[in-house]
């Protein structure tokens, strides 16, 4: 059954790119900076964090310059936060379409994520620039990046399928998601390194797939280390199972979207 | 094996009991746990939009679905197009199905016509490559070449619909669902739409046409299904089913007549009654095409009315003005109208074809465009026919076939 759904989704693959393109166009069409806004947000946070945490707070960054340390964490985190926020409301915001035209409804959250993925790739370009500025040489461990980004995407897709469907029935979800995402940043090593987490809590801490992703990205980009393998495998297995469950849930409630008046 | 088969399809909607926010849901859940409300969805809140609907459509056939408002037509269309899912029963659809329900429903106002062709096209299930290969044809059909790069928010509503139909017409479906979408655009474009649909039909496309426009249903469909209260009430040859539906509507209309008709009278005058009669002066409600019709208007002038003019109009039920005439030029009505009286308008032979019609009468004074008294849609009558012709009026005709 899941295979049939995936087949149908594949048939509508061009709609995904259409929707993502629509989102990007609408987001940047009447702005002066255009795509530069994709960089602006993580960059602004980087500057603020550098002044507040590295300057006043003396937060350690495991030996890396704090700007590149925080930016490498902020890029995957901003992607996660923005995409989840947008996809959560993606179906509810398109209810008029849901009632008029049939197509698999998961294209709404997936399209929203895809639109943000473009922003993420643009923002990642600055990482290359920062690597040049701070003389961080690229290492072969960068080959782990596709796995890490894939893990983040998988987690993001699973969560967004869940919350976007729930938000159709309970519009509170739209407000709960940004709140949870904000709190989530504190249990993810965006501002501080994992080494600051007390040893005995670290196993629990690394159950958060985003902690695995952000820590992994820093390890491969900044330090030329492999990601922490145990947590990476656990997260990958967890996200795979979660993804299947979320998709099954989504397809089950999807048929009820159009019945809501 | 038919392209569309429905077996005992039921659809239930819940009314008003949906929790839209957690604030509504949490107390409801608590109540449920406390056992105070054994059945949270009481049958009162349930509404069966479709009840045991079964039918099939043969390959290449055009099926019309008619019925009063609320009979379940839209629900059926939604279920056929997979927008909604039936509560019970089975549906089988074979082949690529396209629904011309909401033209341009997926357009984004900020995007250009060109971008929206891709967006809407992919929503309707086309691939990007298919759109690229049909793009020029879509644009040519829409007649919007010069507005392709204009944001759709600057389009007129007619332009939006044109573009929407142009895209939908290029899906090349095996099955086409049609709603009231054809009443769009200017006449030239409407013709184009009908030609397109005819072409698809000739090419063997199976169609379902859901409409209030009974004439169009009669013209387009091979078979008609009448829905009533979510059930299939009649099914069969278009002429017979449509006739039955009209009779049914006439019954409703007669009952609501007093409420539906509007009129006004001033201190100057009143129109006290409008009566429809046959050649023998007997009141009638149903008339056969070609028979005579007398319209008797009773008036009462409270004050003398200078240069009076009576206007009588026969309108078809869908609003088409069939005939209107004014009394002034005929020298029947005196220069000043006083007291009570009856004016009779005689049609020796009414050539109108089967449908429902109503009569509006107005009395004007001295060229004043606002009537001093009127009775709008006061009398309703049905025209039936012995023949098989349909359309607006019966035209005298003969056939001749010549071959060497």
XYZ file of C-alpha atoms in Angstrom:
665
model
C 0.000 0.000 0.000
C 2.816 2.344 0.903
C 4.435 1.453 -2.416
C 1.296 2.521 -4.290
C 1.327 5.851 -2.448
C 4.982 6.377 -3.262
C 4.334 5.524 -6.906
C 1.605 8.107 -7.056
C 3.822 10.659 -5.354
C 6.462 9.916 -7.971
C 3.892 10.601 -10.669
C 3.357 14.037 -9.136
C 7.074 14.753 -8.668
C 6.950 17.761 -10.978
C 4.255 19.280 -8.821
C 6.736 19.204 -5.942
C 9.186 21.336 -7.862
C 6.350 23.592 -9.050
C 5.225 24.199 -5.480
C 8.758 24.728 -4.225
C 9.393 27.154 -7.061
C 6.127 28.936 -6.292
C 7.176 29.341 -2.659
C 10.592 30.691 -3.606
C 9.182 33.058 -6.198
C 6.577 34.408 -3.857
C 9.065 34.714 -1.039
C 11.660 36.687 -2.931
C 9.869 38.266 -5.879
C 9.235 41.693 -4.399
C 12.288 41.847 -2.171
C 15.326 43.927 -2.886
C 17.891 41.450 -1.623
C 16.245 38.382 -3.145
C 18.178 35.204 -2.448
C 20.577 37.067 -0.157
C 17.823 36.786 2.462
C 18.577 33.068 2.601
C 21.986 33.989 3.995
C 20.858 36.989 6.015
C 19.075 35.073 8.749
C 21.821 32.655 9.811
C 24.379 35.411 9.268
C 22.548 37.804 11.584
C 22.265 35.112 14.246
C 25.951 34.355 13.836
C 26.875 37.985 14.484
C 24.588 38.242 17.507
C 25.752 34.927 18.981
C 29.377 35.845 18.390
C 28.973 39.093 20.312
C 26.748 37.725 23.083
C 28.013 34.208 23.690
C 31.609 34.346 22.566
C 32.189 37.983 23.536
C 30.267 38.411 26.816
C 29.562 34.832 27.745
C 32.840 33.163 26.931
C 31.102 30.108 25.503
C 33.664 27.661 24.227
C 33.691 26.507 20.643
C 36.052 23.552 20.860
C 38.946 25.585 19.512
C 37.296 26.879 16.334
C 36.730 30.582 15.748
C 33.237 31.222 17.160
C 31.770 32.793 13.989
C 32.416 29.740 11.789
C 31.554 27.435 14.717
C 28.122 28.994 15.178
C 27.422 29.456 11.470
C 28.029 25.775 10.670
C 25.473 24.945 13.359
C 23.045 27.675 12.370
C 22.759 26.701 8.704
C 21.304 23.195 9.281
C 19.321 24.441 12.277
C 17.752 27.401 10.452
C 16.777 25.060 7.621
C 15.134 22.726 10.112
C 13.314 25.481 11.987
C 12.086 27.408 8.942
C 11.047 24.358 6.952
C 9.159 22.808 9.846
C 7.371 26.076 10.588
C 6.341 26.574 6.969
C 5.362 22.989 6.270
C 3.286 22.759 9.466
C 0.815 25.254 8.030
C 1.254 24.244 4.382
C -1.940 22.185 4.064
C -4.143 24.405 6.204
C -3.033 27.429 4.183
C -4.071 25.662 0.979
C -7.434 24.343 2.098
C -9.241 25.905 -0.846
C -7.045 23.844 -3.158
C -7.521 20.722 -1.086
C -11.242 21.011 -1.674
C -10.952 21.623 -5.393
C -8.280 19.474 -6.950
C -7.072 15.999 -6.161
C -3.404 15.212 -5.822
C -1.460 13.510 -3.043
C -1.580 15.986 -0.179
C 1.945 15.279 1.050
C 3.203 17.458 -1.792
C 2.297 20.504 0.318
C 4.688 19.854 3.233
C 7.258 18.267 0.905
C 7.107 21.233 -1.461
C 7.531 23.649 1.445
C 10.601 21.733 2.596
C 11.986 21.688 -0.922
C 11.618 25.462 -1.172
C 13.586 25.839 2.062
C 16.179 23.363 0.829
C 17.151 25.883 -1.831
C 17.654 28.510 0.879
C 19.708 25.998 2.814
C 21.994 25.357 -0.154
C 22.429 29.091 -0.745
C 23.232 29.657 2.939
C 25.727 26.760 2.782
C 27.746 28.624 0.180
C 28.828 31.048 2.891
C 30.288 28.129 4.850
C 32.718 27.686 1.966
C 33.554 31.385 2.178
C 34.068 31.198 5.940
C 36.282 28.106 5.507
C 38.476 30.130 3.172
C 38.581 33.113 5.556
C 39.436 31.035 8.641
C 41.733 28.747 6.673
C 39.843 25.547 7.417
C 40.986 23.072 4.729
C 38.351 20.705 3.285
C 38.870 17.120 4.436
C 37.763 13.753 3.008
C 35.349 13.428 5.950
C 33.123 15.895 4.049
C 31.851 12.790 2.241
C 29.731 12.138 5.350
C 27.683 15.266 4.598
C 25.105 13.594 2.304
C 24.265 11.099 5.062
C 23.947 13.875 7.639
C 21.806 16.068 5.406
C 19.770 13.013 4.424
C 19.175 12.289 8.099
C 18.049 15.856 8.681
C 15.750 15.735 5.656
C 14.287 12.437 6.793
C 13.612 13.774 10.278
C 12.182 16.988 8.866
C 9.888 15.179 6.403
C 8.611 12.783 9.069
C 7.879 15.583 11.521
C 6.271 17.773 8.893
C 3.969 14.988 7.677
C 2.831 14.574 11.242
C 2.333 18.227 12.180
C 0.951 19.442 8.865
C -1.796 16.801 8.963
C -2.579 17.470 12.621
C -2.693 21.203 11.963
C -5.587 20.680 9.539
C -7.689 19.366 12.402
C -6.260 21.423 15.251
C -4.985 24.811 14.233
C -3.177 25.138 17.562
C -0.348 23.078 16.094
C 0.706 26.058 14.000
C 1.505 27.937 17.233
C 2.923 24.999 19.121
C 5.481 24.140 16.441
C 7.529 27.386 16.553
C 7.506 27.213 20.357
C 8.856 23.662 20.335
C 11.405 24.575 17.685
C 12.687 27.443 19.839
C 13.001 25.195 22.844
C 14.573 22.570 20.590
C 17.471 24.871 19.843
C 18.590 24.593 23.463
C 18.794 20.807 23.289
C 20.735 21.007 20.045
C 24.388 22.079 19.979
C 23.845 25.242 17.957
C 25.202 27.837 20.375
C 27.515 25.588 22.380
C 29.520 22.414 21.593
C 28.416 18.911 22.630
C 31.452 18.750 24.917
C 29.603 21.182 27.232
C 26.861 18.611 27.834
C 27.512 16.666 31.045
C 28.979 13.248 30.290
C 26.203 11.234 31.956
C 23.477 13.029 29.986
C 25.190 12.842 26.631
C 23.708 9.496 25.561
C 20.213 10.912 26.119
C 21.169 14.190 24.488
C 22.299 12.455 21.315
C 18.903 10.778 20.882
C 17.850 14.077 19.329
C 18.508 13.543 15.603
C 19.195 17.257 15.131
C 21.930 17.078 17.776
C 23.497 14.268 15.762
C 23.211 16.288 12.554
C 24.608 19.583 13.921
C 27.412 17.867 15.808
C 28.174 15.683 12.791
C 28.302 18.649 10.421
C 30.817 20.433 12.703
C 32.957 17.346 13.049
C 33.263 16.774 9.312
C 33.501 20.426 8.256
C 35.613 21.971 11.019
C 37.645 19.178 12.575
C 37.960 16.524 9.884
C 36.499 13.890 12.201
C 33.961 11.203 11.408
C 30.498 11.748 12.994
C 29.788 9.938 16.259
C 28.873 6.578 14.755
C 26.700 5.117 17.532
C 24.281 8.072 17.721
C 24.294 8.408 13.924
C 23.145 4.815 13.447
C 20.572 5.040 16.221
C 19.143 8.256 14.745
C 19.096 6.842 11.234
C 17.172 3.754 12.334
C 14.829 5.853 14.457
C 14.126 8.340 11.655
C 13.481 5.528 9.158
C 10.872 3.944 11.412
C 9.402 7.303 12.366
C 9.191 8.262 8.699
C 7.243 5.139 7.742
C 4.885 5.599 10.690
C 4.359 9.294 9.898
C 3.612 8.534 6.252
C 1.116 5.824 7.155
C -0.548 8.212 9.593
C -0.633 10.965 6.993
C -2.209 8.799 4.300
C -4.807 7.583 6.764
C -6.052 11.014 7.783
C -5.506 12.627 4.372
C -8.875 11.447 3.021
C -10.616 13.436 5.748
C -9.053 16.805 4.893
C -11.640 17.702 2.251
C -14.553 16.792 4.536
C -13.774 19.581 6.982
C -16.117 22.457 6.555
C -15.616 -3.804 -17.141
C -16.668 -0.163 -17.400
C -14.363 2.819 -16.939
C -16.464 4.004 -14.002
C -18.358 1.768 -11.629
C -19.951 2.744 -8.338
C -21.337 0.117 -6.039
C -23.567 1.169 -3.217
C -21.655 4.332 -2.366
C -22.546 6.163 0.830
C -21.078 9.425 2.063
C -21.540 10.842 5.511
C -20.635 14.301 6.697
C -20.475 15.474 10.263
C -22.064 18.791 10.870
C -20.768 21.234 13.389
C -19.120 18.706 15.685
C -15.586 19.184 14.411
C -13.063 20.402 16.908
C -11.147 23.159 15.252
C -8.882 23.873 18.144
C -7.537 22.053 21.150
C -9.600 24.341 23.352
C -12.746 22.727 21.976
C -11.304 19.272 21.882
C -9.949 18.943 25.397
C -13.276 19.504 27.177
C -14.902 17.153 24.667
C -12.323 14.479 25.419
C -12.732 14.945 29.157
C -16.465 14.568 28.825
C -15.965 11.418 26.833
C -13.658 9.929 29.449
C -16.035 10.899 32.192
C -18.649 8.878 30.319
C -21.168 11.639 30.347
C -21.436 11.545 26.617
C -21.612 8.006 25.375
C -21.936 8.925 21.710
C -19.961 12.066 21.009
C -21.193 12.167 17.419
C -24.910 11.939 17.828
C -26.886 11.006 14.710
C -28.273 14.525 14.814
C -24.932 15.832 13.647
C -24.695 13.335 10.848
C -25.728 14.015 7.347
C -25.770 11.419 4.602
C -25.000 13.270 1.384
C -25.103 10.084 -0.666
C -27.159 7.018 0.123
C -26.563 3.781 -1.696
C -25.616 5.245 -5.052
C -24.764 2.707 -7.737
C -24.218 3.285 -11.422
C -21.711 2.772 -14.159
C -20.560 4.699 -17.183
C -19.670 2.833 -20.359
C -16.607 3.601 -22.359
C -17.130 6.652 -24.571
C -20.485 7.385 -23.021
C -21.529 10.782 -21.658
C -23.592 10.531 -18.512
C -25.507 13.532 -17.252
C -26.241 13.970 -13.572
C -29.033 16.331 -12.607
C -30.966 17.049 -9.470
C -32.090 19.850 -7.190
C -29.641 21.700 -4.973
C -28.434 19.554 -2.112
C -29.211 16.310 -3.911
C -25.578 15.226 -3.654
C -24.259 16.200 -7.073
C -21.191 18.023 -5.794
C -20.448 15.317 -3.272
C -20.583 12.733 -6.032
C -18.261 14.805 -8.163
C -15.830 15.145 -5.268
C -15.817 11.440 -4.664
C -15.355 10.620 -8.343
C -12.431 13.022 -8.570
C -10.956 11.567 -5.342
C -11.061 14.892 -3.508
C -13.222 13.207 -0.873
C -13.601 9.577 0.004
C -16.805 7.612 0.331
C -17.817 6.390 3.776
C -19.029 3.056 2.430
C -19.182 1.288 -0.882
C -16.777 0.814 -3.730
C -15.696 2.942 -6.644
C -13.682 1.770 -9.589
C -12.191 4.223 -12.016
C -10.087 3.015 -14.899
C -7.893 5.397 -16.807
C -6.711 8.939 -16.356
C -9.428 11.084 -14.902
C -9.573 14.859 -15.111
C -12.083 17.051 -13.378
C -12.984 20.401 -14.873
C -14.420 21.572 -11.611
C -12.595 24.672 -10.566
C -10.818 26.256 -13.462
C -7.727 28.039 -12.347
C -8.292 26.914 -8.785
C -4.575 26.440 -8.227
C -3.402 29.725 -9.658
C -1.189 31.890 -7.536
C -2.018 35.579 -8.021
C 1.580 36.773 -7.774
C 2.892 34.437 -10.439
C 2.724 35.121 -14.161
C 0.447 33.296 -16.561
C 3.412 31.291 -17.795
C 4.430 30.166 -14.306
C 0.836 29.353 -13.459
C 0.517 27.097 -16.498
C 3.277 24.944 -15.019
C 1.862 25.126 -11.499
C -1.710 24.299 -12.472
C -0.614 21.760 -15.062
C 1.423 19.783 -12.553
C -1.457 19.991 -10.069
C -3.654 18.331 -12.665
C -1.124 15.536 -12.920
C 0.840 16.525 -15.996
C 4.581 16.168 -15.996
C 6.790 19.145 -16.762
C 7.764 17.537 -20.050
C 4.123 17.071 -21.075
C 3.465 20.731 -20.313
C 6.469 21.860 -22.313
C 5.270 19.910 -25.353
C 1.720 21.271 -25.050
C 2.672 24.769 -23.919
C 2.207 26.557 -27.260
C -1.097 24.848 -27.831
C -2.311 25.831 -24.347
C -1.299 29.441 -24.900
C -2.914 29.555 -28.337
C -6.123 28.075 -26.960
C -6.242 30.584 -24.106
C -5.795 33.547 -26.508
C -3.598 35.189 -23.865
C -0.267 35.298 -25.726
C 0.375 38.927 -24.871
C -0.370 38.491 -21.145
C 1.842 35.476 -20.484
C 4.290 37.376 -18.324
C 1.668 39.413 -16.480
C 0.905 38.313 -12.920
C -2.424 36.526 -12.793
C -3.678 38.996 -10.170
C -3.957 41.540 -12.979
C -6.075 39.199 -15.132
C -9.800 39.730 -15.453
C -11.919 36.887 -14.146
C -12.694 35.933 -17.738
C -8.987 35.658 -18.542
C -8.378 33.464 -15.485
C -11.092 31.075 -16.593
C -9.806 31.012 -20.161
C -6.352 30.083 -19.012
C -7.787 27.529 -16.604
C -9.854 25.854 -19.295
C -6.984 25.935 -21.772
C -4.801 23.994 -19.329
C -7.530 21.547 -18.391
C -8.367 20.964 -22.059
C -4.835 19.728 -22.628
C -4.788 16.938 -20.083
C -5.999 14.363 -22.646
C -7.908 12.346 -20.072
C -9.704 9.020 -20.557
C -12.480 10.263 -18.307
C -13.612 13.848 -17.995
C -15.746 15.243 -15.190
C -17.510 18.451 -16.124
C -19.201 20.842 -13.771
C -20.954 24.126 -14.519
C -17.665 25.382 -15.885
C -18.863 25.958 -19.398
C -20.820 29.075 -18.670
C -17.618 31.086 -18.838
C -15.937 33.627 -20.989
C -17.384 35.336 -24.022
C -19.565 33.535 -26.526
C -16.689 32.849 -28.889
C -14.739 31.165 -26.129
C -17.749 29.182 -24.974
C -18.108 27.849 -28.505
C -14.473 26.869 -28.428
C -14.967 25.017 -25.157
C -17.943 23.121 -26.520
C -16.039 22.224 -29.671
C -13.182 20.950 -27.547
C -15.515 18.821 -25.482
C -17.159 17.499 -28.623
C -13.762 16.599 -30.012
C -12.866 14.736 -26.825
C -16.196 12.924 -26.997
C -15.648 11.885 -30.585
C -12.218 10.650 -29.582
C -13.915 8.230 -27.190
C -13.495 10.094 -23.911
C -15.905 8.942 -21.240
C -17.661 11.890 -19.620
C -19.754 12.775 -16.651
C -21.541 16.102 -16.898
C -23.099 17.575 -13.796
C -25.205 20.636 -14.420
C -28.290 22.674 -13.743
C -28.394 23.577 -17.392
C -30.886 20.965 -18.540
C -30.653 22.026 -22.164
C -26.914 21.448 -22.208
C -27.403 18.099 -20.474
C -29.979 17.113 -23.078
C -27.634 18.083 -25.892
C -24.461 16.499 -24.538
C -25.544 13.367 -22.744
C -26.381 9.853 -23.849
C -27.957 8.946 -20.557
C -29.101 10.951 -17.539
C -29.236 10.182 -13.860
C -31.537 12.117 -11.547
C -30.345 12.458 -7.965
C -32.724 13.271 -5.176
C -31.830 13.390 -1.462
C -28.571 11.595 -2.164
C -30.186 8.729 -4.030
C -30.566 7.794 -7.656
C -34.217 8.637 -8.339
C -34.331 8.077 -12.084
C -31.996 6.860 -14.730
C -32.437 6.631 -18.462
C -32.889 8.417 -21.746
C -32.224 12.193 -21.354
C -35.593 13.466 -22.652
C -37.649 11.355 -20.271
C -35.545 11.951 -17.156
C -35.297 15.687 -17.763
C -39.055 15.885 -18.346
C -39.657 14.098 -15.053
C -37.273 16.421 -13.257
C -38.984 19.490 -14.698
C -42.380 18.234 -13.576
C -40.964 17.715 -10.125
C -39.453 21.188 -10.087
C -42.753 22.626 -11.301
C -44.471 21.041 -8.318
C -41.996 22.706 -5.966
C -42.171 25.956 -7.810
C -45.987 26.059 -7.696
C -45.871 25.599 -3.973
C -43.296 28.353 -3.539
C -44.896 30.535 -6.139
C -46.418 33.039 -3.792
C -43.103 33.472 -2.013
C -41.017 33.590 -5.185
C -43.052 36.103 -7.085
C -42.419 39.695 -6.311
C -44.409 42.648 -7.252
C -44.939 46.218 -6.370
C -47.863 48.472 -6.519
C -48.014 52.168 -5.869
C -50.823 54.401 -4.807
C -51.472 54.851 -8.508
C -52.289 51.315 -9.576
C -52.201 47.601 -8.853
C -51.981 44.516 -10.999
C -54.456 42.292 -9.210
C -53.883 39.079 -11.141
C -52.220 37.424 -14.075
C -53.960 34.322 -15.404
C -52.773 31.846 -18.029
C -55.530 30.261 -20.089
C -55.980 28.022 -23.084
C -58.066 28.808 -26.189
C -61.261 27.836 -24.365
C -60.508 30.171 -21.489
C -59.622 27.342 -19.073
C -56.723 28.032 -16.679
C -53.609 26.063 -17.523
C -50.245 25.164 -16.039
C -48.970 22.927 -18.794
C -48.952 23.623 -22.467
C -47.881 21.615 -25.493
C -45.546 23.242 -27.994
C -47.551 24.917 -30.743
C -50.741 25.391 -28.722
C -52.337 28.796 -28.078
C -51.804 30.740 -24.853
C -53.818 33.604 -23.402
C -52.375 35.851 -20.732
C -55.026 37.794 -18.819
C -53.847 40.745 -16.790
C -56.269 42.262 -14.263
C -55.491 45.791 -13.185
C -56.895 48.448 -10.965
C -56.033 52.091 -11.481
C -56.695 54.134 -8.353
C -55.976 57.369 -10.183
C -56.051 58.089 -13.904
C -52.816 56.931 -15.532
C -51.641 58.940 -18.492
C -50.097 57.179 -21.488
C -50.202 53.762 -19.846
C -48.112 50.930 -21.198
C -48.333 47.258 -20.285
C -45.278 45.105 -20.782
C -45.518 41.318 -20.730
C -42.425 39.161 -20.759
C -42.016 35.401 -20.951
C -38.759 34.213 -19.470
C -37.337 30.743 -19.385
C -36.566 29.427 -15.923
C -32.824 29.937 -16.319
C -33.399 33.630 -17.033
C -33.414 33.617 -20.825
C -35.814 36.258 -22.093
C -37.936 34.450 -24.713
C -40.350 37.163 -25.636
C -41.329 40.604 -24.393
C -43.915 42.897 -25.825
C -45.344 46.279 -24.892
C -48.909 47.380 -25.460
C -48.258 50.943 -26.487
C -47.992 50.696 -30.221
C -51.031 48.577 -30.702
C -53.675 51.138 -29.934
C -55.477 48.761 -27.597
C -54.890 50.647 -24.422
C -56.582 54.053 -24.038
C -54.637 57.267 -23.560
C -55.690 57.405 -19.956
C -56.296 54.314 -17.891
C -59.068 54.475 -15.288
C -60.701 52.024 -12.894
C -60.552 48.248 -13.175
C -60.170 46.096 -16.210
C -58.613 43.068 -17.850
C -56.126 43.067 -20.674
C -55.702 39.879 -22.670
C -52.616 39.035 -24.639
C -53.101 36.158 -27.065
C -50.420 33.935 -28.527
C -52.115 31.831 -31.231
C -49.312 29.269 -31.187
C -46.468 29.184 -28.665
C -43.424 27.729 -30.417
C -41.371 27.323 -27.219
C -39.860 23.912 -26.530
C -40.151 21.932 -23.276
C -38.947 23.796 -20.210
C -40.306 25.908 -17.374
C -41.286 29.481 -18.079
C -42.632 32.354 -16.087
C -44.498 35.498 -16.874
C -43.735 39.018 -15.706
C -46.168 41.876 -16.212
C -45.448 45.555 -15.682
C -47.510 48.703 -16.027
C -45.745 51.963 -16.873
C -46.966 55.515 -16.893
C -46.051 58.148 -19.451
C -42.583 56.917 -20.390
C -41.420 56.669 -16.787
C -38.877 53.803 -16.701
C -40.023 52.674 -13.254
C -43.283 50.724 -13.430
C -46.211 51.990 -11.393
C -47.222 48.366 -10.805
C -45.651 45.006 -11.555
C -45.946 41.292 -10.947
C -42.658 39.549 -11.489
C -42.408 35.823 -12.126
C -45.977 35.619 -11.029
C -47.170 32.764 -13.227
C -45.132 29.730 -13.999
C -45.987 27.198 -16.653
C -44.412 24.186 -18.198
C -44.207 23.399 -21.853
C -44.166 19.792 -22.935
C -43.857 18.382 -26.394
C -44.921 15.343 -28.343
C -41.902 15.553 -30.588
C -38.279 14.738 -29.895
C -36.845 18.115 -30.801
C -35.230 20.124 -28.080
C -33.697 23.546 -27.838
C -35.305 26.941 -27.406
C -38.029 27.229 -30.027
C -39.670 24.922 -32.505
C -38.626 25.909 -36.003
C -40.592 24.720 -38.977
C -38.405 22.360 -40.905
C -38.226 19.604 -43.452
C -35.576 17.071 -44.379
C -34.365 16.143 -47.790
C -31.824 13.496 -48.640
C -30.428 13.287 -52.118
C -28.032 10.735 -53.457
C -27.138 9.725 -56.970
